[in-house]
XYZ file of C-alpha atoms in Angstrom:
570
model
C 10.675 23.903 2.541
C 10.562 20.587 3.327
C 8.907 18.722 6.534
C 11.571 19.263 9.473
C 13.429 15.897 8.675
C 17.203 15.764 7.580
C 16.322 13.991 4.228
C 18.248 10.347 3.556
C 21.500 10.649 2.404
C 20.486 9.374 -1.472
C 22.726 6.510 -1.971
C 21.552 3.179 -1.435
C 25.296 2.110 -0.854
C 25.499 4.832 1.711
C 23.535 2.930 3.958
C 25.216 -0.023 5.392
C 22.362 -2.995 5.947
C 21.684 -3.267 9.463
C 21.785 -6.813 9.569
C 24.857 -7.575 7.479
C 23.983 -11.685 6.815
C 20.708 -11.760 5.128
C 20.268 -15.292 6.544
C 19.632 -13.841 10.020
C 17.609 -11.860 8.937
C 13.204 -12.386 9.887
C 11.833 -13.367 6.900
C 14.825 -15.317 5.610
C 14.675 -17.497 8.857
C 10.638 -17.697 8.703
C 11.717 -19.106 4.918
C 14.547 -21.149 6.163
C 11.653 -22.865 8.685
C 8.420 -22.378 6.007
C 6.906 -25.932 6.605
C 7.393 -25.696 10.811
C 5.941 -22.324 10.203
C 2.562 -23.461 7.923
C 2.124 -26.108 10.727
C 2.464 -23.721 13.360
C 0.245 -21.777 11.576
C -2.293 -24.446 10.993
C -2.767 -25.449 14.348
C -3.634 -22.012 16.021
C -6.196 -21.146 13.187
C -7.442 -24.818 13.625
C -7.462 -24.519 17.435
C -8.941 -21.258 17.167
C -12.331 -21.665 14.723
C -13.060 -24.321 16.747
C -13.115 -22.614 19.854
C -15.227 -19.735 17.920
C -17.573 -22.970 16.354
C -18.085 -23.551 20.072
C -18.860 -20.287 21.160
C -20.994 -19.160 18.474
C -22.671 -22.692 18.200
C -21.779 -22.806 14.725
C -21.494 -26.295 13.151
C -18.023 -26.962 11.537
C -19.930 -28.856 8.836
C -21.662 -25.499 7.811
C -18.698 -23.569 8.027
C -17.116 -26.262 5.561
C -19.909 -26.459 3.470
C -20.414 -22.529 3.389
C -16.521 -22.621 2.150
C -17.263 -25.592 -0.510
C -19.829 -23.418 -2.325
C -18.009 -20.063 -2.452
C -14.990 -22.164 -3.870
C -16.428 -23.575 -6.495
C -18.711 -21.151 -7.351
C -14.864 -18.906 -8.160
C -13.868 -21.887 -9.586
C -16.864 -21.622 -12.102
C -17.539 -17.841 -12.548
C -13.878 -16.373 -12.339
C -10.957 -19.138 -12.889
C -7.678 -17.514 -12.982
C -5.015 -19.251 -15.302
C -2.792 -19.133 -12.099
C -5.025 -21.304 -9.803
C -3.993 -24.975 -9.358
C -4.852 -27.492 -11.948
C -6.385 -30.130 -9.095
C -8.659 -27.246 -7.992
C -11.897 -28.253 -9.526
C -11.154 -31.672 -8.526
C -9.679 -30.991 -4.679
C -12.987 -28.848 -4.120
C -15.662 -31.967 -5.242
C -13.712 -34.212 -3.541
C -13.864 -32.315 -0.191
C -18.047 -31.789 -0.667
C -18.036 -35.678 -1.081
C -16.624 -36.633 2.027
C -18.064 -34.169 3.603
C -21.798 -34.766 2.366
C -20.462 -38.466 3.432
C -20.101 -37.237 7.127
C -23.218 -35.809 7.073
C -24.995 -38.746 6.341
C -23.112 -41.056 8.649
C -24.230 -38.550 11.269
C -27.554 -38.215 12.109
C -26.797 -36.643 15.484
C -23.915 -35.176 17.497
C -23.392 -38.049 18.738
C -21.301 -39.983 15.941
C -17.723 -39.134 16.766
C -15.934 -40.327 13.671
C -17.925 -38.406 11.514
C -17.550 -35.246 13.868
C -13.590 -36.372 13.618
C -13.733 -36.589 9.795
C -15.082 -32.991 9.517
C -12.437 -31.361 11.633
C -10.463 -33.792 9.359
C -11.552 -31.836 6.561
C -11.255 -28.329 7.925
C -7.685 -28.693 8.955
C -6.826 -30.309 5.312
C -8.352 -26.995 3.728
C -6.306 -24.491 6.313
C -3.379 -26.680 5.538
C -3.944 -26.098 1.689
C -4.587 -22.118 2.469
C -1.705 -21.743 4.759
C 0.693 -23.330 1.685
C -1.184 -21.162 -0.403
C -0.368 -18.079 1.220
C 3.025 -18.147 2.518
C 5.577 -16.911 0.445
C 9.077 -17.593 -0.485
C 12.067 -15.520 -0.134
C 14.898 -16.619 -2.024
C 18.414 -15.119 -0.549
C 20.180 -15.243 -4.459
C 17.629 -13.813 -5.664
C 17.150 -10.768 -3.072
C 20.789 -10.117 -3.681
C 20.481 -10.149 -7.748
C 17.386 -7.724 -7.623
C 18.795 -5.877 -5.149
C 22.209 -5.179 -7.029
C 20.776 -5.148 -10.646
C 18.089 -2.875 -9.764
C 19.994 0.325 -9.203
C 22.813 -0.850 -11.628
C 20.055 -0.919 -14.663
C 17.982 1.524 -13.310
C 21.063 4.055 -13.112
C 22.606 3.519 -16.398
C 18.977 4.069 -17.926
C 18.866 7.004 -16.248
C 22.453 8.176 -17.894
C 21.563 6.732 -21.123
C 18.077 9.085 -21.650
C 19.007 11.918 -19.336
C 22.326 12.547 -19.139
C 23.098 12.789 -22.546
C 20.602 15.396 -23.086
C 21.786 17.325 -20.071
C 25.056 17.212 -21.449
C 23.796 18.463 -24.877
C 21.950 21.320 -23.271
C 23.511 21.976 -20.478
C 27.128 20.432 -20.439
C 26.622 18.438 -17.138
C 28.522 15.667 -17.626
C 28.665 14.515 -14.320
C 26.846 10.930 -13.811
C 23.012 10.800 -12.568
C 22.499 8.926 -9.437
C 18.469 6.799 -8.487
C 18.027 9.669 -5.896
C 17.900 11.775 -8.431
C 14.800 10.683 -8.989
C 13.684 8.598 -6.499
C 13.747 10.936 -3.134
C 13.283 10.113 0.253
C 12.526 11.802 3.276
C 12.109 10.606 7.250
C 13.537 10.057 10.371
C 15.974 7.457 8.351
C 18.586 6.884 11.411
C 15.799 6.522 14.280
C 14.067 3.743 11.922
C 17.103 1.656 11.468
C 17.709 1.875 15.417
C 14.159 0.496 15.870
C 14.472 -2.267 13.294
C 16.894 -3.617 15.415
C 15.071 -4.014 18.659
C 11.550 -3.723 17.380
C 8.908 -5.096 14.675
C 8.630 -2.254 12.093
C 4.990 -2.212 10.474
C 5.125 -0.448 7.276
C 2.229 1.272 6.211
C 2.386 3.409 2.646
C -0.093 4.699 0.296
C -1.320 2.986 -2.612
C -1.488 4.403 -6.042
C 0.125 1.642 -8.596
C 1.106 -2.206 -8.628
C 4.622 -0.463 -9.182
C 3.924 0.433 -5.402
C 5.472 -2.787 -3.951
C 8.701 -3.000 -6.004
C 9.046 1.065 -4.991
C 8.726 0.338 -1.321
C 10.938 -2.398 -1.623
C 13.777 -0.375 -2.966
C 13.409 2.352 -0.246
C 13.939 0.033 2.592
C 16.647 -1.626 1.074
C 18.451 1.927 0.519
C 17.802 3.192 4.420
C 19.467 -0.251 5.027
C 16.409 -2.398 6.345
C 16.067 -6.301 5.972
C 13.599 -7.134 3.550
C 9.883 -7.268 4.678
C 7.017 -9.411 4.258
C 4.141 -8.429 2.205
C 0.750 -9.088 0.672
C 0.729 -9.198 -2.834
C -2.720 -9.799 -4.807
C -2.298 -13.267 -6.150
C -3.822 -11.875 -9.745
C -0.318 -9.907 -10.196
C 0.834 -13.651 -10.512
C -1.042 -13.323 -13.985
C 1.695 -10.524 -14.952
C 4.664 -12.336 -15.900
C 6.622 -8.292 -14.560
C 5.456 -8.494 -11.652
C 5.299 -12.839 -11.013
C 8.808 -13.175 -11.219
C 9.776 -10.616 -8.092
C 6.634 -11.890 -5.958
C 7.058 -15.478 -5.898
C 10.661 -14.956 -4.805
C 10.882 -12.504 -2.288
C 9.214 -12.716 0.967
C 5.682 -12.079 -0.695
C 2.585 -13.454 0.809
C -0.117 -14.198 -1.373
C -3.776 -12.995 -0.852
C -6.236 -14.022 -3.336
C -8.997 -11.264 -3.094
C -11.949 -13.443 -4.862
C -11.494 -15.727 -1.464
C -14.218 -14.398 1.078
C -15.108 -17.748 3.052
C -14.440 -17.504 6.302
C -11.749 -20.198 6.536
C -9.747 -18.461 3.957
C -9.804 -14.892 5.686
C -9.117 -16.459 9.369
C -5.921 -18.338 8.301
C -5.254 -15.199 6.096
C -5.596 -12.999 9.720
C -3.570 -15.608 11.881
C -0.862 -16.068 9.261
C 0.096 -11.653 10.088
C -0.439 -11.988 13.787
C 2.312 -14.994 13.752
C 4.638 -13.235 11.780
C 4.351 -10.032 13.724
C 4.940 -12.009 16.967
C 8.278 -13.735 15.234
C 9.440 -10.481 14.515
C 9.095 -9.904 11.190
C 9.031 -7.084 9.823
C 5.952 -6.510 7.466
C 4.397 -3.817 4.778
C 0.357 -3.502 4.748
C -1.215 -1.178 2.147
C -4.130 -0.314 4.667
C -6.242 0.830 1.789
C -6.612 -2.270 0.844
C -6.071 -1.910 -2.687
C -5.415 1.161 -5.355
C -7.005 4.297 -4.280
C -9.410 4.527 -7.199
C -10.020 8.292 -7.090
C -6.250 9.620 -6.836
C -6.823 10.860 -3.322
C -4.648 9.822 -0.566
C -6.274 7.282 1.437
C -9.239 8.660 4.139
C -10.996 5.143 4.797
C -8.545 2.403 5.468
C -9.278 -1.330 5.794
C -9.938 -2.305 9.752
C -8.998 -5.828 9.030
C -5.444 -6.508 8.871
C -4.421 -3.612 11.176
C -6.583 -4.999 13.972
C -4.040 -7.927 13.760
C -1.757 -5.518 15.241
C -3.338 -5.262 18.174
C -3.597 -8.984 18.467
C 0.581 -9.766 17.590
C 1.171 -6.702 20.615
C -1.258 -8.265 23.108
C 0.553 -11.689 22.503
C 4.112 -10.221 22.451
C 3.076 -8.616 26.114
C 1.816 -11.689 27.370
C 4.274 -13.667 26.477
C 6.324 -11.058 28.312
C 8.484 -10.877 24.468
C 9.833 -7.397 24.414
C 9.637 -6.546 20.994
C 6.950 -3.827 20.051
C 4.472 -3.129 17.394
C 6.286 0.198 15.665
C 3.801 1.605 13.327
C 5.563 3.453 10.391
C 3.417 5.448 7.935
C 4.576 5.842 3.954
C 3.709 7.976 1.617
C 4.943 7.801 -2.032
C 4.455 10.743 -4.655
C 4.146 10.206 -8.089
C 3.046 12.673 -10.727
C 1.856 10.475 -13.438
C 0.338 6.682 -12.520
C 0.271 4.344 -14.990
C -3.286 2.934 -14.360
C -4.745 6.539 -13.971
C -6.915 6.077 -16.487
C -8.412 2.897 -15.583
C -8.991 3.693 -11.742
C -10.411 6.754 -12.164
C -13.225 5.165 -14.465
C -13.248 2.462 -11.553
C -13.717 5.228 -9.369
C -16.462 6.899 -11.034
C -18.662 3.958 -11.935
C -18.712 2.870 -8.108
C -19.973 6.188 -7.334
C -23.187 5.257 -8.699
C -23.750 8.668 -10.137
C -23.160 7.740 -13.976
C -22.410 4.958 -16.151
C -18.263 4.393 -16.642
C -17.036 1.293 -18.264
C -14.070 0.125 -17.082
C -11.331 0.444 -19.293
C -8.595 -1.967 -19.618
C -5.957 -2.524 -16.298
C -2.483 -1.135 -17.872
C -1.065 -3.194 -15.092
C -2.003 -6.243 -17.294
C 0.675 -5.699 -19.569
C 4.167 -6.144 -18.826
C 4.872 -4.100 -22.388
C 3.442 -1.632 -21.194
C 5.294 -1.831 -17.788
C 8.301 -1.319 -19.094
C 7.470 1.768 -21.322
C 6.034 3.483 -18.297
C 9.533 2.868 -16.830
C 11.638 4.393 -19.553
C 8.702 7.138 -19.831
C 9.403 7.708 -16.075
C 13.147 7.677 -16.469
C 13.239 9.880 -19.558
C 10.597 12.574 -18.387
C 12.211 15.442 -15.741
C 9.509 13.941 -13.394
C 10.751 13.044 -9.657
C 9.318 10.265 -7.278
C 9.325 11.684 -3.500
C 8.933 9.007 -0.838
C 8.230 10.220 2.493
C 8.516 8.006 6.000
C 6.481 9.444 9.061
C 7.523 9.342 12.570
C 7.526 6.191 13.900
C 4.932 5.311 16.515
C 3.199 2.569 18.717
C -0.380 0.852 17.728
C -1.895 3.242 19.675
C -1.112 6.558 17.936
C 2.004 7.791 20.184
C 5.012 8.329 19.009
C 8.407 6.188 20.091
C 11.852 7.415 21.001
C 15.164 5.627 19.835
C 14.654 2.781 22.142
C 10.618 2.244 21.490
C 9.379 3.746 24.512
C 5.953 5.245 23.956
C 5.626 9.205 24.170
C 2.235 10.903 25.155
C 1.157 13.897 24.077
C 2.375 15.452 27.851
C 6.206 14.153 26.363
C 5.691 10.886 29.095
C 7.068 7.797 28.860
C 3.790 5.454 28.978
C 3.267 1.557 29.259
C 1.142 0.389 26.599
C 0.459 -2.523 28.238
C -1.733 -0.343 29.923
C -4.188 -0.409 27.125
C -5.066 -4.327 27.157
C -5.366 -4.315 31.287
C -8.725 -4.799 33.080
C -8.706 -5.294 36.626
C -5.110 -5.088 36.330
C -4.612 -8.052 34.097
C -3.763 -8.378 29.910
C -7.268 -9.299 28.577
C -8.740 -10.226 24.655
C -11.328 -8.166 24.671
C -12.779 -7.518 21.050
C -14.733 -4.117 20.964
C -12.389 -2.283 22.821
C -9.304 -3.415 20.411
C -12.167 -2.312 17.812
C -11.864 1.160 18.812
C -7.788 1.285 19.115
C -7.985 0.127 15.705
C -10.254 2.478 14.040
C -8.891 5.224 16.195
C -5.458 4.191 14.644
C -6.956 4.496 11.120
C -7.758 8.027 11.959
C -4.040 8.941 13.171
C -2.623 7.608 10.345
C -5.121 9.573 7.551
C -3.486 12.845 9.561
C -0.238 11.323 9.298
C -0.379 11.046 5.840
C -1.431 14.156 4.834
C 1.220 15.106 6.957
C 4.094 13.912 5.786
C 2.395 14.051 1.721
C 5.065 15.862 -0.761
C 3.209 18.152 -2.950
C 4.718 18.475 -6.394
C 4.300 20.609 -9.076
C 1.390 17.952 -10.765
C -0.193 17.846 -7.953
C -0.903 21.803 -7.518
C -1.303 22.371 -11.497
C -4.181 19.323 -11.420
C -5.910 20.840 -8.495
C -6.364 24.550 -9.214
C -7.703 23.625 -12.678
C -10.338 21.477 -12.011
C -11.324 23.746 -9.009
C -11.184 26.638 -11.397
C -13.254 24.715 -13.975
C -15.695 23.925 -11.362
C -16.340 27.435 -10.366
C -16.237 28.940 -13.854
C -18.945 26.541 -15.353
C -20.919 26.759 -11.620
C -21.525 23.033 -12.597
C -21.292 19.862 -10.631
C -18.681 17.845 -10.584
C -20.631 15.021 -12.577
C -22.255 17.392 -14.667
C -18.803 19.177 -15.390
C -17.344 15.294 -16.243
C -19.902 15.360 -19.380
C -19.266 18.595 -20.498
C -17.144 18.439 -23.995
C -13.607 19.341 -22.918
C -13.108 21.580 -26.653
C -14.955 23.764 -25.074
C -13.379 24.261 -21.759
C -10.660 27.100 -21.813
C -8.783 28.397 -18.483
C -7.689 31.690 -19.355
C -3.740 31.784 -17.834
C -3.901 34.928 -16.125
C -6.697 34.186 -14.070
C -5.459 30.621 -13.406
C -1.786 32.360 -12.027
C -3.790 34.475 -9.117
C -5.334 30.773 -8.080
C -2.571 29.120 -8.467
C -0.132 31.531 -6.304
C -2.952 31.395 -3.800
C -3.010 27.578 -3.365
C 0.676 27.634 -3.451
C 0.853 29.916 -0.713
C -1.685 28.181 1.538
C 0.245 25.158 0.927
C 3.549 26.857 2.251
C 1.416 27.952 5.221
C 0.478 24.070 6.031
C 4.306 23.484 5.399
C 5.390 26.419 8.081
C 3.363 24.302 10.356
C 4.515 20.978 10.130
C 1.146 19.898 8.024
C 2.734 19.097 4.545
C 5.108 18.164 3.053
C 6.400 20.055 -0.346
C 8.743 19.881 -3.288
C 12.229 21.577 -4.163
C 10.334 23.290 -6.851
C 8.339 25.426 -4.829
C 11.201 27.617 -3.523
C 10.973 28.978 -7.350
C 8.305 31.328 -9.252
C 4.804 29.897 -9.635
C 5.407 30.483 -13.450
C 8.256 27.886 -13.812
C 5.988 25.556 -11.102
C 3.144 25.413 -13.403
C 5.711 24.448 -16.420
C 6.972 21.957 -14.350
C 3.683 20.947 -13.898
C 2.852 20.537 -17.484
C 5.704 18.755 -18.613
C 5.213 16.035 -16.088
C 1.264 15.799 -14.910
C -0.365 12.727 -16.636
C 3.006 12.202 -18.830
C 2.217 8.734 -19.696
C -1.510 9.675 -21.146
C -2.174 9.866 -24.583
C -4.369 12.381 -24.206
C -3.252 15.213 -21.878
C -5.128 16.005 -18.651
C -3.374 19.999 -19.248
C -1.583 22.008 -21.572
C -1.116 25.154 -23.157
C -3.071 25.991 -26.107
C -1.871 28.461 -29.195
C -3.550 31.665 -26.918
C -1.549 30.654 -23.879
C -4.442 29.060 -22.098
C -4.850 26.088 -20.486
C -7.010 23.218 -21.936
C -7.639 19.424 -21.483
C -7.737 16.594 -23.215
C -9.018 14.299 -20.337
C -11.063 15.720 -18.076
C -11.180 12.455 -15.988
C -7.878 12.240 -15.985
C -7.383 15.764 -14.322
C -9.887 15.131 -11.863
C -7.677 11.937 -10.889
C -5.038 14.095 -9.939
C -6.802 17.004 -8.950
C -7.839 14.721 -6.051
C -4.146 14.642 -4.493
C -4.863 17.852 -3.021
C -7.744 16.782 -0.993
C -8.010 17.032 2.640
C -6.216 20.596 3.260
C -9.285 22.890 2.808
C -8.328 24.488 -0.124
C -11.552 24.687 -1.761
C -12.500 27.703 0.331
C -9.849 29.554 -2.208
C -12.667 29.217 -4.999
C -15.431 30.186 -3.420
């Protein structure tokens, strides 16, 4: 019942690497060349704000001083114990010399002091570009990358396989893709990887995210790829040790001066055009609500429009290959904590926001035995790859149009016949590419049995109570019972919807649903929420199905969102 893909074969030693010598590969030779790079780097986002100063007749001096206050205003109101010990100094020395060119210059005419300001606003891209560009250390790639499945595995034998054995007398040994499955095109990707610069773009439920994604391209045989990682993760000594080693680019989210976010947009368009392969969560961050993704952030994928123009006129043959993720869990650790998130910024009632899990490294690693002990499966799922434009490529990266043409993309960026910048229109291509890939990823989504059990609950509770969803969120959950029999006739009907989508290439589902909805909804049970104290379902003594966290269902509930279902309820 899965999508029409022949899934991976699940074996991350099945999959030879495609580029055997690490050090050829992108980001270890961006590493290898880091401080040719950052200069690189700080000389087209130098050369490039001042042409915008010029067009816009904005002053660098206000575009310094605008960045002086922001800075240490975070320095003052939100100090991380992660940023640089010189900062508070660094920042008052910059506003000295630069109220120090302002008073040397009474009008445009005073050249040094219109010399010491550009001065200035290269010496702060310099200091963002080293800020921001990460490291990736070859010994360490290969000691992660070996350890990972070795640990991971004998975990897995250690709290599984014994019990199987007890139960079952399996005594065979557990393999990661036992757990960990993935589904795609596998072959076609690794062809295009060679040729090509693969943009990864997943979901985003949990920090865990990045060290997930990681492992799945190093199973399908990928080279590593560059990625943005939040620079508070650098507070969580779990997640600080993998991020300032491999490849990771560091984005510090409290930064919202424009210098900052300019060098932040040219540092992804020069890596895309030196072929390196890269991972953007386009959601910008954790979807809050549990849903997959619907509004995605125009920012950083309108740089691929920019690296694609560039590689064309530059006549480089390499191409932009869009490749959508999306990865399935049925318990998150942070749950709890983003759904509160989620509700407070609706505005509709008063959440506090309760504290990150993903703060604790503690509690990392008990979500990780939890995980491994628990009959719970992860499905990752890669889409079809395709161009910037929304068309999907063959084997070789040719573009394909919905007529099954061959197409030149260059196409796209011509006026008058000739490769143009031209800022609304690549506007549009990117927002219209935000829209394929929502589709896609409902698309290629695996539904699992959490997923299904969450949603026709809290749809059930919703039309039993005839209350609103906020007005349902303060009801006492003791008094909320789902009697089981009615709950089976909604649940077989969502399930068979879903296998409708499925038929038609619109979802993706689990192994489990070739079986009776009866052992689907135990499934279900056993696994949805796992790591919460307090339960979003279970059974009570009567058979019926009650909650302990009625947030917490509606978190998952949400997974579901985006097929029409609803219509099933009403």
């Amino acid at each position: 019942m899965r999508l029409s893909w022949l899934p991976v074969r699940q074996n991350a030693h099945l999959h030879d690497p495609v580029i055997t010598d690490i050090s050829e590969w992108p980001i270890a030779k961006l590493d290898s060349n880091r401080e040719a790079f950052i200069n690189e780097l700080v000389e087209i986002t130098y050369s490039n704000m001042l042409k915008r100063s010029r067009e816009k007749g904005t002053s660098i001096n206000s575009i310094i001083a605008n960045a002086v206050y922001y800075e240490r205003m975070r320095i003052k109101k939100d100090p991380w114990k992660i940023d640089p010990k010189d900062e508070r100094k660094w920042w008052k020395d910059i506003k000295k010399q630069l109220v120090q060119a302002s008073i040397e210059r009474p009008d445009s005419k005073n050249l040094p002091s219109e010399n010491l300001e550009k001065e200035l606003l290269k010496k702060i891209i310099y200091r963002y570009s080293d800020e921001i560009v990460g490291n990736f250390h070859q010994w360490y790639y290969r000691l992660v990358s070996n350890l990972f499945p070795v640990v991971f595995t004998a975990m897995l034998n250690v709290f599984v396989g014994r019990k199987r054995e007890r139960y079952f007398g399996d005594k065979r040994m557990l393999k990661m893709w036992e757990k960990m499955k993935i589904t795609g095109p596998i072959e076609k990707i690794q062809t295009l990887s060679k040729t090509h610069t693969i943009v990864l773009l997943p979901t985003h439920f949990s920090n865990l995210d990045s060290l997930v994604v990681g492992w799945a391209i190093q199973t399908i045989g990928l080279p590593a790829f560059n990625y943005g990682a939040g620079l508070n993760l650098l507070n969580v000594r779990f997640f600080a040790h993998f991020i300032s080693k491999l490849g990771a680019y560091k984005v510090d989210r409290r930064k919202k001066n424009a210098i900052y976010l300019k060098v932040l947009k040219e540092y992804s368009i020069l890596a895309l055009t030196k072929g390196v392969h890269s991972l953007f969560f386009p959601g910008g961050t954790r979807s809050r609500s549990g849903a997959i993704e619907s509004k995605l952030k125009l920012g950083l994928l309108s740089t691929l429009f920019d690296a694609q123009r560039i590689n064309l006129e530059n006549n480089n043959p390499k191409k932009i290959i869009v490749l959508p993720m999306t990865i399935n869990y049925q318990f998150v650790l942070e749950a709890q904590s983003l759904i509160h998130e989620h509700l407070k910024n609706s505005g509709k009632e008063k959440y506090f926001i309760e504290h990150d899990e993903m703060n604790d490294s503690l509690r990392i690693i008990k979500f990780i035995i939890k995980f491994i002990k628990a009959e719970s499966d992860m499905s990752i799922s890669y889409g079809d790859p395709m161009d910037i434009f929304g068309n999907y490529v063959d084997e070789e990266g040719k573009s394909i149009n919905d007529k099954g043409e061959a197409i030149d993309i260059a196409n796209y960026f011509k006026e008058e016949d000739k490769i143009t910048t031209n800022n609304p229109r690549d506007s549009k291509y990117t927002q219209a590419l935000c829209d394929t890939l929502v589709k896609e990823y409902l698309r290629i989504n695996t539904v699992m049995p959490g997923h299904i059990l969450a949603y026709t609950a809290f749809e059930l509770l919703i039309k039993t109570t005839q209350l609103d969803l906020f007005e349902l969120l303060r009801f006492p959950e003791r008094e909320l019972e789902i009697n089981y029999t009615e709950y089976l006739g909604y649940f077989q009907k969502v399930k068979n919807k879903l296998i409708g989508l499925n038929k038609d290439g619109r979802v993706g589902l689990c192994d489990e649903f070739e079986g009776d909805s009866h052992e689907l909804i135990v499934r279900g049970l056993r696994n949805c929420g796992l790591y919460n104290s307090k339960r979003p379902l279970r059974k009570n003594k009567n058979g019926n199905l009650v909650t302990q966290n009625l947030n917490s269902l509606y978190y998952y509930h949400n997974r579901l969102l985006g097929y029409d279902l609803e219509h099933i309820f009403n």
